[in-house]
XYZ file of C-alpha atoms in Angstrom:
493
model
C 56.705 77.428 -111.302
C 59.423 75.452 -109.240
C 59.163 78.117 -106.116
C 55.688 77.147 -104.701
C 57.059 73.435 -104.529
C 59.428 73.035 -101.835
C 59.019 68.822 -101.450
C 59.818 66.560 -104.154
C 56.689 64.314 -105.583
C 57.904 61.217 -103.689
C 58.114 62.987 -100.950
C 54.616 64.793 -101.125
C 53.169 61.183 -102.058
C 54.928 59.910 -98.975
C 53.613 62.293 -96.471
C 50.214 61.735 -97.710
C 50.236 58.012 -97.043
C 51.996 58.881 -93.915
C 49.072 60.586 -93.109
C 46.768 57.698 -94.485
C 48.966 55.304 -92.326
C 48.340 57.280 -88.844
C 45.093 57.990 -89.654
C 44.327 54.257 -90.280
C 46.448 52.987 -87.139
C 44.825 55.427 -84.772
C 41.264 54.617 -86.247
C 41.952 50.926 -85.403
C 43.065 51.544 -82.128
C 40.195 53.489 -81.900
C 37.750 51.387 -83.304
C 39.274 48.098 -81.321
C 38.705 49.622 -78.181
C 35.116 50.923 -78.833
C 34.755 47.312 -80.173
C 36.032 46.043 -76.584
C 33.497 48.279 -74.788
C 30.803 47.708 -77.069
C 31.373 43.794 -76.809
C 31.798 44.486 -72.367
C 28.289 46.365 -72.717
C 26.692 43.792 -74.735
C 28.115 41.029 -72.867
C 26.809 42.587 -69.180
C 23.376 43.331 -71.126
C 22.985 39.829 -72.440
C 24.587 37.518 -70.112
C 24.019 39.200 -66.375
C 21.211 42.105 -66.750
C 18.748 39.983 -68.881
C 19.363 36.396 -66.925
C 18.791 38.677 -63.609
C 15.513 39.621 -64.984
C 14.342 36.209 -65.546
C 16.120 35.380 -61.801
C 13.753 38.177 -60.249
C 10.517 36.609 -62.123
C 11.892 33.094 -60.625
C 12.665 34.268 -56.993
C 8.742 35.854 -56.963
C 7.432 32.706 -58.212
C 9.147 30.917 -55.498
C 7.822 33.212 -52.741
C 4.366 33.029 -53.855
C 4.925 29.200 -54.292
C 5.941 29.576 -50.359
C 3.239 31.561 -49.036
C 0.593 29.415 -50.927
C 1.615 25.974 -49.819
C 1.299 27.828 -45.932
C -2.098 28.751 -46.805
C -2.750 25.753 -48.361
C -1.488 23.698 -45.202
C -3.127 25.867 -42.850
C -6.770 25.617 -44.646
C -6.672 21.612 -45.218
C -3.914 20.214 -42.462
C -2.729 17.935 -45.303
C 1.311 17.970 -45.329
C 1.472 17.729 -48.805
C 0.861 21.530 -49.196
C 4.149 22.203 -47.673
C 5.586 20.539 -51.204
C 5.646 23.786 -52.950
C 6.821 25.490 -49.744
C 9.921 23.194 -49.395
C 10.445 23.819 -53.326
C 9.919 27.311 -53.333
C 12.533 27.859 -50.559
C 15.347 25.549 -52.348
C 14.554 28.123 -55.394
C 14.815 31.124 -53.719
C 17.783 30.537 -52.391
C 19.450 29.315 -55.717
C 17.871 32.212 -57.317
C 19.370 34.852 -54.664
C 22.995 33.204 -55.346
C 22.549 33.719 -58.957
C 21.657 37.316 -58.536
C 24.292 38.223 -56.676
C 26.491 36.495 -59.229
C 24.749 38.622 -62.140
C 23.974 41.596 -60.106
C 27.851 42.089 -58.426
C 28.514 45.119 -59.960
C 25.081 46.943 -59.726
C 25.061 47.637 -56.187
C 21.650 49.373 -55.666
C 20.276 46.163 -57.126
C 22.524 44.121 -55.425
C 21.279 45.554 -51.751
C 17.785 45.267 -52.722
C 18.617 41.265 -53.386
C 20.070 40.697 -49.665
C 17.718 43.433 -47.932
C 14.891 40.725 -49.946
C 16.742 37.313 -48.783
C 16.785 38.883 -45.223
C 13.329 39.985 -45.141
C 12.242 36.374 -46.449
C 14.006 34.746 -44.062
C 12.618 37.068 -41.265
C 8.890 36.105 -42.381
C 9.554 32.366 -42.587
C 11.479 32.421 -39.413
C 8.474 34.715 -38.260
C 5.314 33.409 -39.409
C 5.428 30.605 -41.959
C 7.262 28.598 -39.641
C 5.290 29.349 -36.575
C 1.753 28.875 -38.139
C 2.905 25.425 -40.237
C 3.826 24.819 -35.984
C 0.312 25.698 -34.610
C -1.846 24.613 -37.760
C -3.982 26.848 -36.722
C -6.048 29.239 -39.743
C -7.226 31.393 -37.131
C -3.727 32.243 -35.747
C -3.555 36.094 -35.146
C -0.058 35.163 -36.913
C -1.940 34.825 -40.083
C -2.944 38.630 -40.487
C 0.180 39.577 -39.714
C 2.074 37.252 -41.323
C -0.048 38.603 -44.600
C 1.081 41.797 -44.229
C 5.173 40.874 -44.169
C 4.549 39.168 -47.085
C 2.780 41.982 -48.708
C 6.103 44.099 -47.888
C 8.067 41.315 -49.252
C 6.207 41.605 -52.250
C 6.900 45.471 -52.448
C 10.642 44.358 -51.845
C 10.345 41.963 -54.847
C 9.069 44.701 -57.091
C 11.684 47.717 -56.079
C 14.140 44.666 -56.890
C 12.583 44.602 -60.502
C 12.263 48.294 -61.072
C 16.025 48.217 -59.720
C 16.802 45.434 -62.416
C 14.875 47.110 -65.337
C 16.731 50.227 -64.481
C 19.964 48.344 -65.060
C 18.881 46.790 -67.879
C 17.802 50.302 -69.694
C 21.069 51.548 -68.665
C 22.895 48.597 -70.525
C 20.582 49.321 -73.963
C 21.690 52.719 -73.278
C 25.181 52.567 -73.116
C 25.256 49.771 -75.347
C 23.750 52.238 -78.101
C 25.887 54.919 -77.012
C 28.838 52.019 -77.749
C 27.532 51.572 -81.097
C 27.351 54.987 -81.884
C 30.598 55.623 -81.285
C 31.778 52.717 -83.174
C 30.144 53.999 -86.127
C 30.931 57.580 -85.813
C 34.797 55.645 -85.784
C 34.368 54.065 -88.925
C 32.705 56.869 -90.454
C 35.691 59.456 -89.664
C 38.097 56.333 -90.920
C 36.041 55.968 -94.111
C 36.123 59.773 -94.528
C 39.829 60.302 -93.838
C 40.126 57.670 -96.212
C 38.163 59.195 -99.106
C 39.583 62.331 -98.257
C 43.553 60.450 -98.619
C 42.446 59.451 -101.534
C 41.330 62.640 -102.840
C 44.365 64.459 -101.308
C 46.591 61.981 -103.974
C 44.158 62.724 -107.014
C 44.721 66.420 -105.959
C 48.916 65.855 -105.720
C 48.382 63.436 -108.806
C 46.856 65.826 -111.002
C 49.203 68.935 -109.933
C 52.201 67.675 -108.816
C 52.842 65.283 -111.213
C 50.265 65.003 -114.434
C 49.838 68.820 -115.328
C 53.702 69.527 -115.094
C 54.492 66.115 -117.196
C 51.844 67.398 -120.023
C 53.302 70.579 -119.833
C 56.653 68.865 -120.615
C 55.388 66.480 -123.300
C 53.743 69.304 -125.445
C 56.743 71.371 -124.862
C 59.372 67.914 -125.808
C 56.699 67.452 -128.809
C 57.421 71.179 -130.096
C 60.841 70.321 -130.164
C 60.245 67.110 -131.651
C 58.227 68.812 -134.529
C 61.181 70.527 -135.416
C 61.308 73.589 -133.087
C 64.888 72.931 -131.604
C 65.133 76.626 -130.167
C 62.337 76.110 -127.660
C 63.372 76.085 -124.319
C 61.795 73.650 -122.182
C 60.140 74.863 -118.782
C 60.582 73.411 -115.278
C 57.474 72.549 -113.778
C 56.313 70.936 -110.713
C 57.963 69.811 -107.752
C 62.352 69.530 -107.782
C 62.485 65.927 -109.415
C 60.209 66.303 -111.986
C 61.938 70.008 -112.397
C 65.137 68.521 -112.692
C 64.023 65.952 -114.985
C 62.595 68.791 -117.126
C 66.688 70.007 -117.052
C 68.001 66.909 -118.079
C 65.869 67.218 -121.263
C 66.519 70.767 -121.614
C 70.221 69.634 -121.554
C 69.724 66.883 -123.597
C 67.940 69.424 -126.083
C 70.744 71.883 -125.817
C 73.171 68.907 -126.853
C 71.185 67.885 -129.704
C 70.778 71.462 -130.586
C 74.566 71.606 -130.696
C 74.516 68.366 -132.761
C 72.434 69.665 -134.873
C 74.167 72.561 -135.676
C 77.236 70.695 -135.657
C 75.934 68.221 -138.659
C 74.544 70.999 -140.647
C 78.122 72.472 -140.582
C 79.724 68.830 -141.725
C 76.560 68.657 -144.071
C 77.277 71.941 -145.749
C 81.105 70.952 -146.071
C 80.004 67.840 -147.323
C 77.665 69.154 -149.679
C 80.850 71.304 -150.828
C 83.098 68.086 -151.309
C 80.275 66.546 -153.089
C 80.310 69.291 -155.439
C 84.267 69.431 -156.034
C 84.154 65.738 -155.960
C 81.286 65.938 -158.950
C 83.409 68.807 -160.607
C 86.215 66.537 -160.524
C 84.395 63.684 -161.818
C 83.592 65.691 -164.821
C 87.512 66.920 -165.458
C 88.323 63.410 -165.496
C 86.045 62.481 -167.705
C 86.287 64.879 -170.265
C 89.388 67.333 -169.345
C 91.973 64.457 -168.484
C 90.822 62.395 -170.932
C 91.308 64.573 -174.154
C 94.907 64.729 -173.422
C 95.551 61.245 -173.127
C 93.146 60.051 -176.426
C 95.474 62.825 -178.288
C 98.754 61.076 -176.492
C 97.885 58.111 -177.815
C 96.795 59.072 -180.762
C 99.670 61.216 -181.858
C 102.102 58.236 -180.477
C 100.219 55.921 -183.007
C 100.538 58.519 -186.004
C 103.781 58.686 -185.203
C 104.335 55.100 -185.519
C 102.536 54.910 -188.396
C 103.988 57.502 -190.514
C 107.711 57.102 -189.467
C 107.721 53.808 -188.717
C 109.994 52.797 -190.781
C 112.607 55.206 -190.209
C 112.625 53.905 -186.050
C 114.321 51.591 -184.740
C 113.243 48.804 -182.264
C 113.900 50.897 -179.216
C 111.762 53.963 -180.684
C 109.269 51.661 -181.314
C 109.711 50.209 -177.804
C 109.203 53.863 -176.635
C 105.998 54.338 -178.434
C 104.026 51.392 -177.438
C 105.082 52.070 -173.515
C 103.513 55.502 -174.057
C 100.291 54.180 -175.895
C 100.204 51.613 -173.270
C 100.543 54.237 -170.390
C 98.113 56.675 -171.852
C 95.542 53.338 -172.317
C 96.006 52.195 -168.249
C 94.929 55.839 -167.227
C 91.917 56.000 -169.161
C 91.212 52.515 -167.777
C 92.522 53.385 -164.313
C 90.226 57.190 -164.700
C 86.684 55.427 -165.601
C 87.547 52.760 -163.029
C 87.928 55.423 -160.336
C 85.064 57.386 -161.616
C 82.566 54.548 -161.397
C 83.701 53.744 -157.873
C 82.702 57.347 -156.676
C 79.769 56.593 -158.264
C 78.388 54.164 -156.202
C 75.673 55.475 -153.574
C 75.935 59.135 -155.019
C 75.134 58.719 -159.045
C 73.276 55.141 -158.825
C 71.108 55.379 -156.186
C 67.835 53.966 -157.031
C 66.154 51.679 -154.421
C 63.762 49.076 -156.219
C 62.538 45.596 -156.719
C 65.461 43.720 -158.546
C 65.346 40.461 -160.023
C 68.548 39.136 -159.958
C 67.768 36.361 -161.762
C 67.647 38.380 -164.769
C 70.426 40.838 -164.007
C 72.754 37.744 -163.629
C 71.502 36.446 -166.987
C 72.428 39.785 -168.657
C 75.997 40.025 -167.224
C 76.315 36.198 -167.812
C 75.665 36.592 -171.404
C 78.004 39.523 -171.960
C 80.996 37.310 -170.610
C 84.231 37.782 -172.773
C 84.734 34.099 -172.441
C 82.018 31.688 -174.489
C 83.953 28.600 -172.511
C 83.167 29.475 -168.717
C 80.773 27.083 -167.305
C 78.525 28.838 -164.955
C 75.865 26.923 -162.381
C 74.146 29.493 -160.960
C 71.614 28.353 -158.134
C 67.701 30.034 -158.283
C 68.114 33.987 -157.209
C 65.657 36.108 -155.255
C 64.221 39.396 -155.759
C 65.795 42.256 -153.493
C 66.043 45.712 -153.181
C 68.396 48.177 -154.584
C 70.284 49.900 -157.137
C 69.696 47.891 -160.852
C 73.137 49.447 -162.234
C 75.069 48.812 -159.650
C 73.967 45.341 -158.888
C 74.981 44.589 -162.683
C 78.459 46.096 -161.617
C 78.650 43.519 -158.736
C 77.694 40.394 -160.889
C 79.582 41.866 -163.874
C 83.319 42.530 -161.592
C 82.538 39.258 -159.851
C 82.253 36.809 -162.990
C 85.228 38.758 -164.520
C 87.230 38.204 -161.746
C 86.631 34.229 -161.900
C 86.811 34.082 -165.835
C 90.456 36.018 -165.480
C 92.117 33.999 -162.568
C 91.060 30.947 -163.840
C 93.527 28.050 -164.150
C 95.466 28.289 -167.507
C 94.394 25.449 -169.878
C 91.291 24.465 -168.652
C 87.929 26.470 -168.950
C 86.997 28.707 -166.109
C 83.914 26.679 -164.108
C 82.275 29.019 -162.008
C 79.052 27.826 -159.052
C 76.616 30.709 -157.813
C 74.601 29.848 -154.441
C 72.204 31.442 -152.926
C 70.765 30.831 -149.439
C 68.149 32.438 -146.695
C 69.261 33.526 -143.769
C 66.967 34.949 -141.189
C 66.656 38.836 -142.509
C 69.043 38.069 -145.252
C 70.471 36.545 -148.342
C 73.861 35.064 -148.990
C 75.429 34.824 -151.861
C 78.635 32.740 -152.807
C 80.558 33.053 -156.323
C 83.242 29.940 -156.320
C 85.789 29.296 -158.904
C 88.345 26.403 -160.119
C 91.351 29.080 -160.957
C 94.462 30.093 -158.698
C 93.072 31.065 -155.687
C 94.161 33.557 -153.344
C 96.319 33.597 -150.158
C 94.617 33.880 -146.929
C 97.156 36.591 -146.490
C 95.285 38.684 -148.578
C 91.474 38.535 -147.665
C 91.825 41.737 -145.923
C 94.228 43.228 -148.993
C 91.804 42.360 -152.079
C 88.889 44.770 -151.361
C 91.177 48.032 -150.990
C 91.279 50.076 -154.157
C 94.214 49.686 -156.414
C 95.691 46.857 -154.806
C 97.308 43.868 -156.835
C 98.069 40.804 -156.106
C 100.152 39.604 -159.505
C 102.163 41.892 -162.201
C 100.472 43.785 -164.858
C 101.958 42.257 -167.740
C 100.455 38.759 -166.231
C 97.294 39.806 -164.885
C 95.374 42.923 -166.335
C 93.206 45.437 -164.590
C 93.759 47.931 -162.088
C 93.068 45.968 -158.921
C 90.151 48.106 -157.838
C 87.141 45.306 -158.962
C 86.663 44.126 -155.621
C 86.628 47.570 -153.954
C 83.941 48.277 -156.456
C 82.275 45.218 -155.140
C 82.728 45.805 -151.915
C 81.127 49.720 -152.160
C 78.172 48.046 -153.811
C 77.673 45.482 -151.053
C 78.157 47.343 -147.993
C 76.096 50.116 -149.842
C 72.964 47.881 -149.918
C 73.529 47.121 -146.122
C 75.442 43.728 -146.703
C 78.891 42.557 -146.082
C 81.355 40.706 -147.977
C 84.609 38.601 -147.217
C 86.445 35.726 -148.848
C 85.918 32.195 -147.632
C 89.148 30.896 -146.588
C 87.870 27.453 -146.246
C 87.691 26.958 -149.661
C 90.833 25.473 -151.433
C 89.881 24.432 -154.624
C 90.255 28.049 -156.067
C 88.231 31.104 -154.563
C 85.374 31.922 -153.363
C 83.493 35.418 -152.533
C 80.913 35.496 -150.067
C 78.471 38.322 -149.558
C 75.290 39.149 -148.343
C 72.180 41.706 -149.093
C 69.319 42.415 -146.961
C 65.947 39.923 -147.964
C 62.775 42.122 -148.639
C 60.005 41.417 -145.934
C 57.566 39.153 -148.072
C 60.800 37.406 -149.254
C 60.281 33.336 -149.518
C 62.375 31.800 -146.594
C-alpha cells in the first residue's frame, strides 16, 4: 500500500497549507485592492458626483435668481431688484469653481460647466447689463435677451443630464466594485472550505485509516497472535513506523521464544530440583538415621568393652550424622520458599507472632512486641521469618542475663517496617553483608549451634514478599534486623 504514497504525511499536510497560505495571501491582495477601488468609486460617487449634482441645482437657481431680479428691475425701476441679481452672480460663480473642482476628471461634464460660465457671462455682458443700463421694458434687448437665456437654460440642463450620467456611471461601477469584492471573498471562503476538506480527505487516508489498520493489526498481536506480521500502510513515516513495530514484534517474538526455551529448562530444574528434594528427604536420610542408630547400638551393647577414644569416635559420628539431617531439612526448607509455600493471603501477624512467640525454647526471653498489621503473603513462611528471627535473638543473647528482645513496627508510604532488636553479642559491621548468605558462620559450632543458614532463610522470605532486609549498624547495644513488606492498599497509615 506504500507505492501510491510517494510524500510523507508532514509533507502532504504541508503542501496543503502551502496551498491554504497562497491561496489566502493572493485573496488578500486581491480583496485589498478591490477594497481600494471600491472605496475610490464610492469616494468619487459620494464626495464629487453627488455634491456636483446639488452644485448644478445651485448654479440654476442662481441664474434664474439673475434673470428675475432684471425683470424685476426693468418692470418697477426700483434698484432693489438687482439684490438677487448681484447674489445670484456671486453664486454662480462659486458654484462654477466648485464644479470644476468636483467635475475635474469628467471632462464632457467639465466642458459643459465652462461652455455654461461663458455663455452666462456672454448674456450678462449682452443683455442683462445693457437693459439694467437703459431701464427700458420695451428694449428690443428684452426679446432677445429672453431667448439667450432660454439657451442658457438648455445649457444648464445638458450640464445635468451630463452630471446624472456620471453619477449612474459611479453606481455602476461602484456595484461592479462590490461585485467583485464579493465574488473575492466567496472564492477565498471556498478555497478555504475546500483546504479544509482537502486535510479531512489527507486526515482520513493518509493518516487515520493506515493507523487503524495498524492498531487492529498491533491488537492481534497483543491478543496473543505473535506470528502476525504487521502491514505498512500509508505514506513513508507512518510506513516506517509500522517497521519499527514490526521489528519490535520480531524482537519480542524472539524473546518470547527465547523465555519459553529458559522456561522449559527451568521447568526441568524445577523438576530435578523437586526430585532432589525428595532424595534428601527420604533417600539421604535413611542412611544417616541407620548411622546413627547403629553407632548408638554399638555404644550401647559394647560399651563397656571401649575405651574413651572409641567412645570419642562414636559420639563424633552420631554427632556428624545429627548436623546433616539438621543441615538436609535446613536446605530443603530454604528451596522451599516461593516454590512449595506460595500462598498469597490476608495475614495477621499479630497472631502469627503470638504463635511463634509462644513456642520459644526459652520461658525467660522478654519480648515487647509493638501492635502488627495485616499484610499479604505466605502464612508458613511468615511463621519461618518470626520463628528464625526470635531464635536468633534468644541464642546470641548475652550469657547470664535473660535474652530481652523489642519488635517495632512502623508505616512507611507503600510499606511496613519491621525491626527485631536484641541485648546479646551483637554482630560486626563487617559482617552485615556476610550473615544473610547460606551456610555462613560467624562463631564455632561447639559454641554456637545451627548451620548458619537462618538468616538466608529470612532473607528468601523477605525479598520473596517484595521487601528488603539489612542489619542496622547504628545500633550498639546488641543487634538489630530491619526489614520491610509491602502494606496492603486499605492498610491504616
Amino acid at each position: 500500500m506504500t507505492g501510491r504514497w510517494r510524500l510523507t504525511s508532514q509533507r502532504l499536510f504541508a503542501l496543503t497549507l502551502g496551498a491554504m497560505v497562497a491561496l489566502i495571501v493572493l485573496g488578500s491582495v486581491a480583496g485589498a485592492v478591490t477594497l481600494s477601488d471600491t472605496a475610490k468609486v464610492s469616494d468619487r460617487l459620494q464626495d464629487r458626483i453627488s455634491p456636483a449634482g446639488t452644485a448644478v441645482v445651485q448654479l440654476g437657481v442662481a441664474l434664474v435668481d439673475q434673470e428675475t431680479g432684471v425683470r424685476g428691475y426693468l418692470l418697477s425701476g426700483d434698484r432693489q431688484f438687482l439684490v438677487p441679481y448681484d447674489t445670484g452672480i456671486k453664486t454662480e460663480q462659486r458654484m462654477v469653481e466648485q464644479l470644476r473642482q468636483f467635475l475635474r476628471d469628467e471632462p464632457v461634464a467639465l466642458a459643459d460647466v465652462e461652455r455654461l460660465a461663458r455663455d452666462a457671462e456672454r448674456w450678462r455682458s449682452g443683455y442683462a447689463e445693457p437693459l439694467i443700463a437703459a431701464k427700458d421694458p420695451r428694449s428690443p434687448l428684452v426679446e432677445t435677451g429672453k431667448a439667450a437665456f432660454d439657451r442658457l437654460r438648455a445649457g444648464l440642463a445638458t450640464l445635468q443630464r451630463d452630471v446624472e450620467a456620471a453619477r449612474t456611471a459611479g453606481r455602476s461601477a461602484l456595484a461592479d466594485a462590490r461585485e467583485r469584492r464579493d465574488t473575492i471573498l466567496l472564492v477565498i471562503i471556498g478555497g478555504l472550505l475546500a483546504g479544509l476538506a482537502a486535510i479531512a480527505v489527507l486526515l482520513q487516508s493518509a493518516v487515520l485509516r493506515p493507523l487503524q489498520e495498524l492498531r487492529a493489526s498491533v491488537r492481534r498481536v497483543a491478543d496473543g497472535d505473535f506470528d502476525h506480521r504487521l502491514p505498512s500502510p500509508g505514506p513513508p513515516d507512518l510506513a516506517e513506523l509500522a517497521a519499527d513495530v514490526e521489528a519490535m514484534r520480531d524482537r519480542v517474538v524472539a524473546a518470547l521464544a527465547e523465555s519459553r526455551s529458559t522456561e522449559e529448562q527451568l521447568r526441568r530444574s524445577n523438576s530435578d530440583l523437586e526430585q532432589f528434594a525428595y532424595v534428601a528427604s527420604h533417600d539421604l536420610q535413611e542412611p544417616l538415621r541407620k548411622i546413627a542408630s547403629f553407632c548408638q547400638m554399638l555404644q550401647r551393647r559394647y560399651g563397656d568393652q571401649l575405651d574413651d577414644r572409641a567412645r570419642q569416635y562414636i559420639a563424633f559420628a552420631v554427632d556428624g550424622a545429627t548436623r546433616m539431617q539438621a543441615l538436609i531439612n535446613d536446605l530443603l526448607a530454604f528451596s522451599r520458599v516461593g516454590r512449595v509455600y506460595d500462598n498469597v493471603v490476608d495475614v495477621d501477624l499479630a497472631r502469627t507472632f503470638a504463635r511463634v512467640r509462644s513456642d520459644l525454647a526459652d520461658a525467660d526471653a522478654v519480648v515487647d512486641c509493638a501492635p502488627l498489621p495485616v499484610v499479604q503473603g505466605d502464612p508458613t513462611l511468615l511463621s519461618m521469618l518470626w520463628q528464625n528471627l526470635l531464635s536468633n535473638a534468644v541464642k546470641f543473647g548475652k550469657p547470664g542475663e535473660p535474652p530481652r528482645i523489642t519488635v517495632a513496627a512502623e508505616r512507611e508510604d507503600a510499606e511496613w517496617r519491621f525491626a527485631v532488636q536484641d541485648r546479646g553479642i551483637g554482630i560486626e559491621p563487617q559482617f552485615n553483608e556476610k550473615i544473610f548468605v547460606i551456610f555462613q558462620r560467624l562463631h564455632p559450632r561447639d559454641v554456637y549451634s545451627g548451620t548458619g543458614i537462618g538468616l538466608a532463610i529470612c532473607k528468601r522470605i523477605v525479598e520473596h514478599h517484595g521487601g528488603r532486609i539489612w542489619l542496622d549498624q547504628q545500633y550498639a547495644d546488641g543487634a538489630r534486623i530491619c526489614f520491610t513488606l509491602p502494606a496492603t492498599a486499605d492498610a491504616p497509615a
